[in-house]
C-alpha cells in the first residue's frame, strides 16, 4: 500500500507539472515568429492566444505569455525538436513557467547600482552569471573609482570564429557588439589589468529596444487587468517583469526606463 501511495503521489505531481491552464493567455513578449497552427495567426504582443493548439516556430523564436491565473510562462521549442529539425509542437510540449528572480540577488545587490571598482569581485557581482541586459543601444559601466592603470574590458564570443572586442570607454555598445541582432548567447567578459587577461564571467548579453519594452509593459498591464498608473507597487511589478524575463539589469538603466515610461503619453 505504501508503494502504491507513493506511486500515486508521483503520478499526481507529474500530471500537475504537465497540466496546462485552460483559457486565454495574454501575449507579453515575442522574439522571432511563432504561429498558432489552429488559427493560422502569428503571436503578437498585446493580443491573446488559447494554448490548446500546435505552434510552429521560426528558428530561435520564443515568447512569454501570462496565464489566466496571472502566471508568466515562456513558450520555446525544446532542443529535441530543434535537433531533429521539427519546428512545430503541441503547446503543452513548449510551455514552461518563467523562473522568478527575486530582485537584488544578483549583479546589483541591495542599493549597489555602481561598480565599486574594476576588481574581479566587483565586476562579477555587477554582471552576475546568467543574463545581463542593456535597455537601449549602449550602457557606460558606472565605475565609482578606477584603481587600475588603463584597465580594459574585453568581450569574447563566437561569430564566424572567435571574436574579441575591446570595450571602448568601458561601454557596452550594440553597434560594436551585436550590430545584426540583439543578443550574444555565450558572452565571455574578460579583464585586462595590464599584466594578464582575467576571466570575469560568462553571461547571455541582451540589448532590449526601449520602445519594444514599453509595448510589453502595456501588454502586461492589460493582461493583469490593472490601470497604468505610476505607483510604487506598479514600478516594483515592472522591475520584477524585467528581471524575470531579461535577467540582471543595471539599476540606473532600469530606473531611467521606468521614469520615461510613466512620463510618456500612453496614447502615442
PDB file of C-alpha atoms in Angstrom:
ATOM      1  CA  UNK A   1       0.000   0.000   0.000  1.00  0.00           C
ATOM      2  CA  UNK A   2       2.825   2.360   0.895  1.00  0.00           C
ATOM      3  CA  UNK A   3       4.484   1.821  -2.501  1.00  0.00           C
ATOM      4  CA  UNK A   4       1.143   2.325  -4.263  1.00  0.00           C
ATOM      5  CA  UNK A   5       0.529   5.512  -2.286  1.00  0.00           C
ATOM      6  CA  UNK A   6       3.963   6.911  -3.188  1.00  0.00           C
ATOM      7  CA  UNK A   7       3.413   5.958  -6.811  1.00  0.00           C
ATOM      8  CA  UNK A   8       0.082   7.787  -6.877  1.00  0.00           C
ATOM      9  CA  UNK A   9       1.713  10.888  -5.434  1.00  0.00           C
ATOM     10  CA  UNK A  10       4.441  10.717  -8.093  1.00  0.00           C
ATOM     11  CA  UNK A  11       1.899  10.418 -10.895  1.00  0.00           C
ATOM     12  CA  UNK A  12      -0.135  13.244  -9.404  1.00  0.00           C
ATOM     13  CA  UNK A  13       2.924  15.505  -9.256  1.00  0.00           C
ATOM     14  CA  UNK A  14       3.850  14.639 -12.825  1.00  0.00           C
ATOM     15  CA  UNK A  15       0.369  15.438 -14.041  1.00  0.00           C
ATOM     16  CA  UNK A  16       0.350  18.711 -12.159  1.00  0.00           C
ATOM     17  CA  UNK A  17       3.624  19.710 -13.829  1.00  0.00           C
ATOM     18  CA  UNK A  18       2.322  18.801 -17.264  1.00  0.00           C
ATOM     19  CA  UNK A  19      -1.128  20.282 -16.662  1.00  0.00           C
ATOM     20  CA  UNK A  20      -1.830  23.365 -18.732  1.00  0.00           C
ATOM     21  CA  UNK A  21      -4.290  26.042 -17.691  1.00  0.00           C
ATOM     22  CA  UNK A  22      -7.318  26.200 -19.929  1.00  0.00           C
ATOM     23  CA  UNK A  23      -8.321  29.657 -21.081  1.00  0.00           C
ATOM     24  CA  UNK A  24      -6.931  32.758 -22.721  1.00  0.00           C
ATOM     25  CA  UNK A  25      -3.279  33.700 -22.328  1.00  0.00           C
ATOM     26  CA  UNK A  26      -2.130  37.294 -22.804  1.00  0.00           C
ATOM     27  CA  UNK A  27       0.907  37.617 -25.097  1.00  0.00           C
ATOM     28  CA  UNK A  28       3.565  39.754 -23.376  1.00  0.00           C
ATOM     29  CA  UNK A  29       6.711  39.299 -25.460  1.00  0.00           C
ATOM     30  CA  UNK A  30       7.691  37.679 -28.762  1.00  0.00           C
ATOM     31  CA  UNK A  31      11.124  37.103 -30.291  1.00  0.00           C
ATOM     32  CA  UNK A  32      11.069  35.906 -33.873  1.00  0.00           C
ATOM     33  CA  UNK A  33       7.953  34.343 -35.350  1.00  0.00           C
ATOM     34  CA  UNK A  34       5.541  31.840 -33.773  1.00  0.00           C
ATOM     35  CA  UNK A  35       2.303  30.789 -35.454  1.00  0.00           C
ATOM     36  CA  UNK A  36      -0.798  29.233 -33.910  1.00  0.00           C
ATOM     37  CA  UNK A  37      -1.494  26.346 -36.313  1.00  0.00           C
ATOM     38  CA  UNK A  38      -5.139  26.138 -35.282  1.00  0.00           C
ATOM     39  CA  UNK A  39      -5.971  29.711 -36.308  1.00  0.00           C
ATOM     40  CA  UNK A  40      -3.085  30.396 -38.678  1.00  0.00           C
ATOM     41  CA  UNK A  41      -2.317  33.593 -36.759  1.00  0.00           C
ATOM     42  CA  UNK A  42       1.105  34.797 -35.679  1.00  0.00           C
ATOM     43  CA  UNK A  43       1.561  35.530 -31.980  1.00  0.00           C
ATOM     44  CA  UNK A  44       1.599  39.316 -31.441  1.00  0.00           C
ATOM     45  CA  UNK A  45       2.366  41.295 -28.283  1.00  0.00           C
ATOM     46  CA  UNK A  46      -0.814  42.637 -26.680  1.00  0.00           C
ATOM     47  CA  UNK A  47      -3.080  40.017 -28.217  1.00  0.00           C
ATOM     48  CA  UNK A  48      -4.358  36.748 -26.755  1.00  0.00           C
ATOM     49  CA  UNK A  49      -3.998  33.065 -27.558  1.00  0.00           C
ATOM     50  CA  UNK A  50      -5.710  29.832 -26.497  1.00  0.00           C
ATOM     51  CA  UNK A  51      -2.918  27.368 -25.820  1.00  0.00           C
ATOM     52  CA  UNK A  52      -4.762  24.173 -26.647  1.00  0.00           C
ATOM     53  CA  UNK A  53      -3.123  24.076 -30.038  1.00  0.00           C
ATOM     54  CA  UNK A  54       0.025  23.335 -32.023  1.00  0.00           C
ATOM     55  CA  UNK A  55       2.613  26.061 -32.529  1.00  0.00           C
ATOM     56  CA  UNK A  56       5.143  26.440 -35.347  1.00  0.00           C
ATOM     57  CA  UNK A  57       8.408  28.300 -34.774  1.00  0.00           C
ATOM     58  CA  UNK A  58      10.921  30.171 -36.856  1.00  0.00           C
ATOM     59  CA  UNK A  59      14.490  29.399 -35.803  1.00  0.00           C
ATOM     60  CA  UNK A  60      15.487  30.872 -32.405  1.00  0.00           C
ATOM     61  CA  UNK A  61      11.975  32.131 -31.620  1.00  0.00           C
ATOM     62  CA  UNK A  62      10.335  32.347 -28.226  1.00  0.00           C
ATOM     63  CA  UNK A  63       7.515  34.176 -26.463  1.00  0.00           C
ATOM     64  CA  UNK A  64       6.254  34.971 -22.980  1.00  0.00           C
ATOM     65  CA  UNK A  65       2.580  34.797 -22.067  1.00  0.00           C
ATOM     66  CA  UNK A  66       0.503  35.452 -18.956  1.00  0.00           C
ATOM     67  CA  UNK A  67      -1.861  32.647 -17.939  1.00  0.00           C
ATOM     68  CA  UNK A  68      -5.468  33.083 -16.741  1.00  0.00           C
ATOM     69  CA  UNK A  69      -4.164  32.810 -13.152  1.00  0.00           C
ATOM     70  CA  UNK A  70      -1.582  35.571 -13.881  1.00  0.00           C
ATOM     71  CA  UNK A  71       1.495  33.326 -14.037  1.00  0.00           C
ATOM     72  CA  UNK A  72       4.187  34.084 -16.625  1.00  0.00           C
ATOM     73  CA  UNK A  73       5.128  31.241 -18.996  1.00  0.00           C
ATOM     74  CA  UNK A  74       7.803  31.036 -21.665  1.00  0.00           C
ATOM     75  CA  UNK A  75       6.990  29.378 -24.997  1.00  0.00           C
ATOM     76  CA  UNK A  76      10.062  27.885 -26.634  1.00  0.00           C
ATOM     77  CA  UNK A  77      10.752  24.880 -28.834  1.00  0.00           C
ATOM     78  CA  UNK A  78      12.626  22.177 -26.853  1.00  0.00           C
ATOM     79  CA  UNK A  79      16.093  21.168 -28.039  1.00  0.00           C
ATOM     80  CA  UNK A  80      14.911  17.703 -29.074  1.00  0.00           C
ATOM     81  CA  UNK A  81      12.671  19.267 -31.727  1.00  0.00           C
ATOM     82  CA  UNK A  82      15.358  21.688 -32.914  1.00  0.00           C
ATOM     83  CA  UNK A  83      17.938  18.909 -33.198  1.00  0.00           C
ATOM     84  CA  UNK A  84      15.579  16.856 -35.359  1.00  0.00           C
ATOM     85  CA  UNK A  85      14.628  19.917 -37.476  1.00  0.00           C
ATOM     86  CA  UNK A  86      10.975  19.651 -36.427  1.00  0.00           C
ATOM     87  CA  UNK A  87       9.876  23.253 -35.919  1.00  0.00           C
ATOM     88  CA  UNK A  88       6.385  22.689 -34.543  1.00  0.00           C
ATOM     89  CA  UNK A  89       4.981  21.014 -31.445  1.00  0.00           C
ATOM     90  CA  UNK A  90       1.844  20.786 -29.273  1.00  0.00           C
ATOM     91  CA  UNK A  91       1.563  23.707 -26.883  1.00  0.00           C
ATOM     92  CA  UNK A  92       1.924  21.508 -23.790  1.00  0.00           C
ATOM     93  CA  UNK A  93       5.377  20.489 -25.055  1.00  0.00           C
ATOM     94  CA  UNK A  94       6.700  24.038 -25.433  1.00  0.00           C
ATOM     95  CA  UNK A  95       5.373  25.902 -22.403  1.00  0.00           C
ATOM     96  CA  UNK A  96       7.219  26.264 -19.101  1.00  0.00           C
ATOM     97  CA  UNK A  97       6.899  28.638 -16.194  1.00  0.00           C
ATOM     98  CA  UNK A  98       9.225  31.633 -16.203  1.00  0.00           C
ATOM     99  CA  UNK A  99      11.800  31.468 -13.438  1.00  0.00           C
ATOM    100  CA  UNK A 100      11.027  34.074 -10.797  1.00  0.00           C
ATOM    101  CA  UNK A 101      14.163  36.049  -9.980  1.00  0.00           C
ATOM    102  CA  UNK A 102      13.982  37.911  -6.652  1.00  0.00           C
ATOM    103  CA  UNK A 103      15.087  41.499  -7.040  1.00  0.00           C
ATOM    104  CA  UNK A 104      18.557  42.484  -5.866  1.00  0.00           C
ATOM    105  CA  UNK A 105      20.026  39.000  -5.509  1.00  0.00           C
ATOM    106  CA  UNK A 106      22.413  39.023  -8.466  1.00  0.00           C
ATOM    107  CA  UNK A 107      24.707  41.592 -10.037  1.00  0.00           C
ATOM    108  CA  UNK A 108      23.352  44.755  -8.468  1.00  0.00           C
ATOM    109  CA  UNK A 109      22.675  43.702  -4.880  1.00  0.00           C
ATOM    110  CA  UNK A 110      20.954  45.997  -2.386  1.00  0.00           C
ATOM    111  CA  UNK A 111      21.297  49.623  -3.414  1.00  0.00           C
ATOM    112  CA  UNK A 112      24.520  48.958  -5.301  1.00  0.00           C
ATOM    113  CA  UNK A 113      23.888  50.178  -8.808  1.00  0.00           C
ATOM    114  CA  UNK A 114      27.528  51.058  -9.403  1.00  0.00           C
ATOM    115  CA  UNK A 115      30.717  49.134  -9.880  1.00  0.00           C
ATOM    116  CA  UNK A 116      32.846  49.886  -6.844  1.00  0.00           C
ATOM    117  CA  UNK A 117      35.946  49.478  -8.990  1.00  0.00           C
ATOM    118  CA  UNK A 118      37.232  47.288 -11.775  1.00  0.00           C
ATOM    119  CA  UNK A 119      38.258  44.455  -9.494  1.00  0.00           C
ATOM    120  CA  UNK A 120      37.131  40.910 -10.252  1.00  0.00           C
ATOM    121  CA  UNK A 121      34.761  40.679  -7.216  1.00  0.00           C
ATOM    122  CA  UNK A 122      33.027  43.949  -8.126  1.00  0.00           C
ATOM    123  CA  UNK A 123      32.708  43.024 -11.800  1.00  0.00           C
ATOM    124  CA  UNK A 124      31.378  39.549 -11.020  1.00  0.00           C
ATOM    125  CA  UNK A 125      28.833  40.938  -8.571  1.00  0.00           C
ATOM    126  CA  UNK A 126      27.682  43.517 -11.113  1.00  0.00           C
ATOM    127  CA  UNK A 127      27.285  41.260 -14.154  1.00  0.00           C
ATOM    128  CA  UNK A 128      26.167  38.072 -12.401  1.00  0.00           C
ATOM    129  CA  UNK A 129      26.391  34.668 -14.065  1.00  0.00           C
ATOM    130  CA  UNK A 130      23.152  34.323 -16.018  1.00  0.00           C
ATOM    131  CA  UNK A 131      21.824  37.076 -18.295  1.00  0.00           C
ATOM    132  CA  UNK A 132      22.884  40.719 -18.317  1.00  0.00           C
ATOM    133  CA  UNK A 133      20.623  43.063 -20.284  1.00  0.00           C
ATOM    134  CA  UNK A 134      21.049  46.627 -21.510  1.00  0.00           C
ATOM    135  CA  UNK A 135      17.926  48.692 -22.188  1.00  0.00           C
ATOM    136  CA  UNK A 136      18.702  50.747 -25.275  1.00  0.00           C
ATOM    137  CA  UNK A 137      21.705  50.629 -27.568  1.00  0.00           C
ATOM    138  CA  UNK A 138      24.519  51.300 -25.117  1.00  0.00           C
ATOM    139  CA  UNK A 139      25.491  51.439 -21.457  1.00  0.00           C
ATOM    140  CA  UNK A 140      28.594  53.037 -19.964  1.00  0.00           C
ATOM    141  CA  UNK A 141      29.622  50.958 -16.981  1.00  0.00           C
ATOM    142  CA  UNK A 142      29.138  53.058 -13.836  1.00  0.00           C
ATOM    143  CA  UNK A 143      32.503  52.683 -12.120  1.00  0.00           C
ATOM    144  CA  UNK A 144      32.938  54.662  -8.871  1.00  0.00           C
ATOM    145  CA  UNK A 145      36.709  54.570  -8.881  1.00  0.00           C
ATOM    146  CA  UNK A 146      39.210  53.264 -11.347  1.00  0.00           C
ATOM    147  CA  UNK A 147      42.050  51.882  -9.251  1.00  0.00           C
ATOM    148  CA  UNK A 148      43.940  50.076 -12.001  1.00  0.00           C
ATOM    149  CA  UNK A 149      46.143  51.603 -14.676  1.00  0.00           C
ATOM    150  CA  UNK A 150      44.462  51.719 -18.072  1.00  0.00           C
ATOM    151  CA  UNK A 151      42.217  48.685 -17.469  1.00  0.00           C
ATOM    152  CA  UNK A 152      40.493  47.094 -20.417  1.00  0.00           C
ATOM    153  CA  UNK A 153      37.349  45.050 -20.547  1.00  0.00           C
ATOM    154  CA  UNK A 154      37.079  42.571 -23.402  1.00  0.00           C
ATOM    155  CA  UNK A 155      34.096  40.678 -24.765  1.00  0.00           C
ATOM    156  CA  UNK A 156      34.886  37.291 -26.315  1.00  0.00           C
ATOM    157  CA  UNK A 157      32.293  35.332 -28.307  1.00  0.00           C
ATOM    158  CA  UNK A 158      31.896  33.168 -31.373  1.00  0.00           C
ATOM    159  CA  UNK A 159      30.695  34.582 -34.673  1.00  0.00           C
ATOM    160  CA  UNK A 160      32.379  33.257 -37.779  1.00  0.00           C
ATOM    161  CA  UNK A 161      35.212  32.252 -35.490  1.00  0.00           C
ATOM    162  CA  UNK A 162      36.179  33.622 -32.098  1.00  0.00           C
ATOM    163  CA  UNK A 163      35.831  37.406 -31.810  1.00  0.00           C
ATOM    164  CA  UNK A 164      37.458  39.515 -29.118  1.00  0.00           C
ATOM    165  CA  UNK A 165      36.218  43.089 -28.783  1.00  0.00           C
ATOM    166  CA  UNK A 166      37.667  45.762 -26.515  1.00  0.00           C
ATOM    167  CA  UNK A 167      35.007  47.888 -24.828  1.00  0.00           C
ATOM    168  CA  UNK A 168      35.612  51.484 -25.876  1.00  0.00           C
ATOM    169  CA  UNK A 169      35.382  53.817 -22.855  1.00  0.00           C
ATOM    170  CA  UNK A 170      34.014  50.887 -20.774  1.00  0.00           C
ATOM    171  CA  UNK A 171      30.777  51.000 -22.808  1.00  0.00           C
ATOM    172  CA  UNK A 172      28.619  48.065 -23.867  1.00  0.00           C
ATOM    173  CA  UNK A 173      27.563  49.157 -27.341  1.00  0.00           C
ATOM    174  CA  UNK A 174      25.161  47.252 -29.576  1.00  0.00           C
ATOM    175  CA  UNK A 175      26.649  48.670 -32.774  1.00  0.00           C
ATOM    176  CA  UNK A 176      30.052  47.345 -31.723  1.00  0.00           C
ATOM    177  CA  UNK A 177      28.999  44.018 -30.232  1.00  0.00           C
ATOM    178  CA  UNK A 178      25.731  42.900 -31.836  1.00  0.00           C
ATOM    179  CA  UNK A 179      25.008  45.010 -34.938  1.00  0.00           C
ATOM    180  CA  UNK A 180      22.995  42.250 -36.630  1.00  0.00           C
ATOM    181  CA  UNK A 181      20.876  41.129 -33.673  1.00  0.00           C
ATOM    182  CA  UNK A 182      20.051  41.828 -30.068  1.00  0.00           C
ATOM    183  CA  UNK A 183      21.987  39.272 -28.075  1.00  0.00           C
ATOM    184  CA  UNK A 184      25.138  37.237 -27.642  1.00  0.00           C
ATOM    185  CA  UNK A 185      24.228  33.866 -26.177  1.00  0.00           C
ATOM    186  CA  UNK A 186      27.684  32.953 -24.872  1.00  0.00           C
ATOM    187  CA  UNK A 187      29.426  36.147 -23.918  1.00  0.00           C
ATOM    188  CA  UNK A 188      32.716  35.863 -22.037  1.00  0.00           C
ATOM    189  CA  UNK A 189      33.695  39.036 -20.182  1.00  0.00           C
ATOM    190  CA  UNK A 190      37.437  39.411 -19.611  1.00  0.00           C
ATOM    191  CA  UNK A 191      39.535  41.933 -17.669  1.00  0.00           C
ATOM    192  CA  UNK A 192      42.956  43.014 -18.909  1.00  0.00           C
ATOM    193  CA  UNK A 193      44.723  44.565 -15.913  1.00  0.00           C
ATOM    194  CA  UNK A 194      47.839  45.333 -17.898  1.00  0.00           C
ATOM    195  CA  UNK A 195      49.581  42.179 -16.761  1.00  0.00           C
ATOM    196  CA  UNK A 196      47.258  39.364 -17.719  1.00  0.00           C
ATOM    197  CA  UNK A 197      43.838  38.571 -19.136  1.00  0.00           C
ATOM    198  CA  UNK A 198      41.474  37.513 -16.344  1.00  0.00           C
ATOM    199  CA  UNK A 199      38.075  35.823 -16.837  1.00  0.00           C
ATOM    200  CA  UNK A 200      35.247  37.753 -15.162  1.00  0.00           C
ATOM    201  CA  UNK A 201      32.087  35.812 -16.007  1.00  0.00           C
ATOM    202  CA  UNK A 202      30.006  34.243 -18.776  1.00  0.00           C
ATOM    203  CA  UNK A 203      26.540  35.661 -19.464  1.00  0.00           C
ATOM    204  CA  UNK A 204      23.966  35.991 -22.191  1.00  0.00           C
ATOM    205  CA  UNK A 205      24.268  39.646 -23.198  1.00  0.00           C
ATOM    206  CA  UNK A 206      20.942  41.102 -24.289  1.00  0.00           C
ATOM    207  CA  UNK A 207      20.148  44.531 -25.794  1.00  0.00           C
ATOM    208  CA  UNK A 208      16.474  45.471 -25.344  1.00  0.00           C
ATOM    209  CA  UNK A 209      14.843  48.118 -27.511  1.00  0.00           C
ATOM    210  CA  UNK A 210      13.135  50.608 -25.177  1.00  0.00           C
ATOM    211  CA  UNK A 211      10.030  51.036 -27.344  1.00  0.00           C
ATOM    212  CA  UNK A 212       9.625  47.269 -27.528  1.00  0.00           C
ATOM    213  CA  UNK A 213       9.835  47.120 -23.738  1.00  0.00           C
ATOM    214  CA  UNK A 214       7.174  49.840 -23.434  1.00  0.00           C
ATOM    215  CA  UNK A 215       4.824  47.766 -25.611  1.00  0.00           C
ATOM    216  CA  UNK A 216       5.465  44.801 -23.330  1.00  0.00           C
ATOM    217  CA  UNK A 217       4.686  46.931 -20.264  1.00  0.00           C
ATOM    218  CA  UNK A 218       1.363  47.988 -21.820  1.00  0.00           C
ATOM    219  CA  UNK A 219       0.524  44.374 -22.669  1.00  0.00           C
ATOM    220  CA  UNK A 220       1.443  43.319 -19.130  1.00  0.00           C
ATOM    221  CA  UNK A 221      -0.859  45.893 -17.518  1.00  0.00           C
ATOM    222  CA  UNK A 222      -3.655  44.912 -19.892  1.00  0.00           C
ATOM    223  CA  UNK A 223      -3.240  41.183 -19.203  1.00  0.00           C
ATOM    224  CA  UNK A 224      -3.055  41.837 -15.452  1.00  0.00           C
ATOM    225  CA  UNK A 225      -6.217  43.947 -15.764  1.00  0.00           C
ATOM    226  CA  UNK A 226      -4.749  46.816 -13.785  1.00  0.00           C
ATOM    227  CA  UNK A 227      -4.591  50.544 -14.542  1.00  0.00           C
ATOM    228  CA  UNK A 228      -1.413  52.045 -15.968  1.00  0.00           C
ATOM    229  CA  UNK A 229      -0.562  54.398 -13.096  1.00  0.00           C
ATOM    230  CA  UNK A 230       2.757  55.466 -11.605  1.00  0.00           C
ATOM    231  CA  UNK A 231       2.730  53.870  -8.161  1.00  0.00           C
ATOM    232  CA  UNK A 232       5.489  52.171  -6.132  1.00  0.00           C
ATOM    233  CA  UNK A 233       3.634  48.873  -6.479  1.00  0.00           C
ATOM    234  CA  UNK A 234       3.378  49.149 -10.269  1.00  0.00           C
ATOM    235  CA  UNK A 235       7.047  50.108 -10.558  1.00  0.00           C
ATOM    236  CA  UNK A 236       8.025  47.085  -8.496  1.00  0.00           C
ATOM    237  CA  UNK A 237       5.849  44.854 -10.688  1.00  0.00           C
ATOM    238  CA  UNK A 238       7.624  46.130 -13.805  1.00  0.00           C
ATOM    239  CA  UNK A 239      11.029  45.676 -12.181  1.00  0.00           C
ATOM    240  CA  UNK A 240      10.124  42.051 -11.445  1.00  0.00           C
ATOM    241  CA  UNK A 241       8.846  41.664 -15.013  1.00  0.00           C
ATOM    242  CA  UNK A 242      12.165  42.900 -16.434  1.00  0.00           C
ATOM    243  CA  UNK A 243      14.388  40.807 -14.196  1.00  0.00           C
ATOM    244  CA  UNK A 244      12.244  37.686 -14.661  1.00  0.00           C
ATOM    245  CA  UNK A 245      12.393  37.970 -18.457  1.00  0.00           C
ATOM    246  CA  UNK A 246      15.708  39.699 -19.066  1.00  0.00           C
ATOM    247  CA  UNK A 247      17.887  38.832 -16.079  1.00  0.00           C
ATOM    248  CA  UNK A 248      20.256  41.263 -14.421  1.00  0.00           C
ATOM    249  CA  UNK A 249      19.895  44.935 -15.423  1.00  0.00           C
ATOM    250  CA  UNK A 250      21.832  47.979 -14.259  1.00  0.00           C
ATOM    251  CA  UNK A 251      19.615  49.639 -11.633  1.00  0.00           C
ATOM    252  CA  UNK A 252      20.024  53.157 -13.005  1.00  0.00           C
ATOM    253  CA  UNK A 253      19.335  51.935 -16.531  1.00  0.00           C
ATOM    254  CA  UNK A 254      16.123  50.292 -15.351  1.00  0.00           C
ATOM    255  CA  UNK A 255      15.058  53.255 -13.187  1.00  0.00           C
ATOM    256  CA  UNK A 256      15.502  55.703 -16.071  1.00  0.00           C
ATOM    257  CA  UNK A 257      13.440  53.432 -18.334  1.00  0.00           C
ATOM    258  CA  UNK A 258      10.563  53.327 -15.849  1.00  0.00           C
ATOM    259  CA  UNK A 259      10.720  57.130 -15.465  1.00  0.00           C
ATOM    260  CA  UNK A 260      10.437  57.531 -19.231  1.00  0.00           C
ATOM    261  CA  UNK A 261       7.608  55.021 -19.495  1.00  0.00           C
ATOM    262  CA  UNK A 262       5.411  56.570 -16.823  1.00  0.00           C
ATOM    263  CA  UNK A 263       6.054  60.115 -18.035  1.00  0.00           C
ATOM    264  CA  UNK A 264       5.183  59.268 -21.655  1.00  0.00           C
ATOM    265  CA  UNK A 265       1.763  59.584 -23.238  1.00  0.00           C
ATOM    266  CA  UNK A 266       0.238  56.072 -23.457  1.00  0.00           C
ATOM    267  CA  UNK A 267      -1.838  57.122 -26.488  1.00  0.00           C
ATOM    268  CA  UNK A 268       1.228  57.860 -28.626  1.00  0.00           C
TER     269      UNK A 268
END
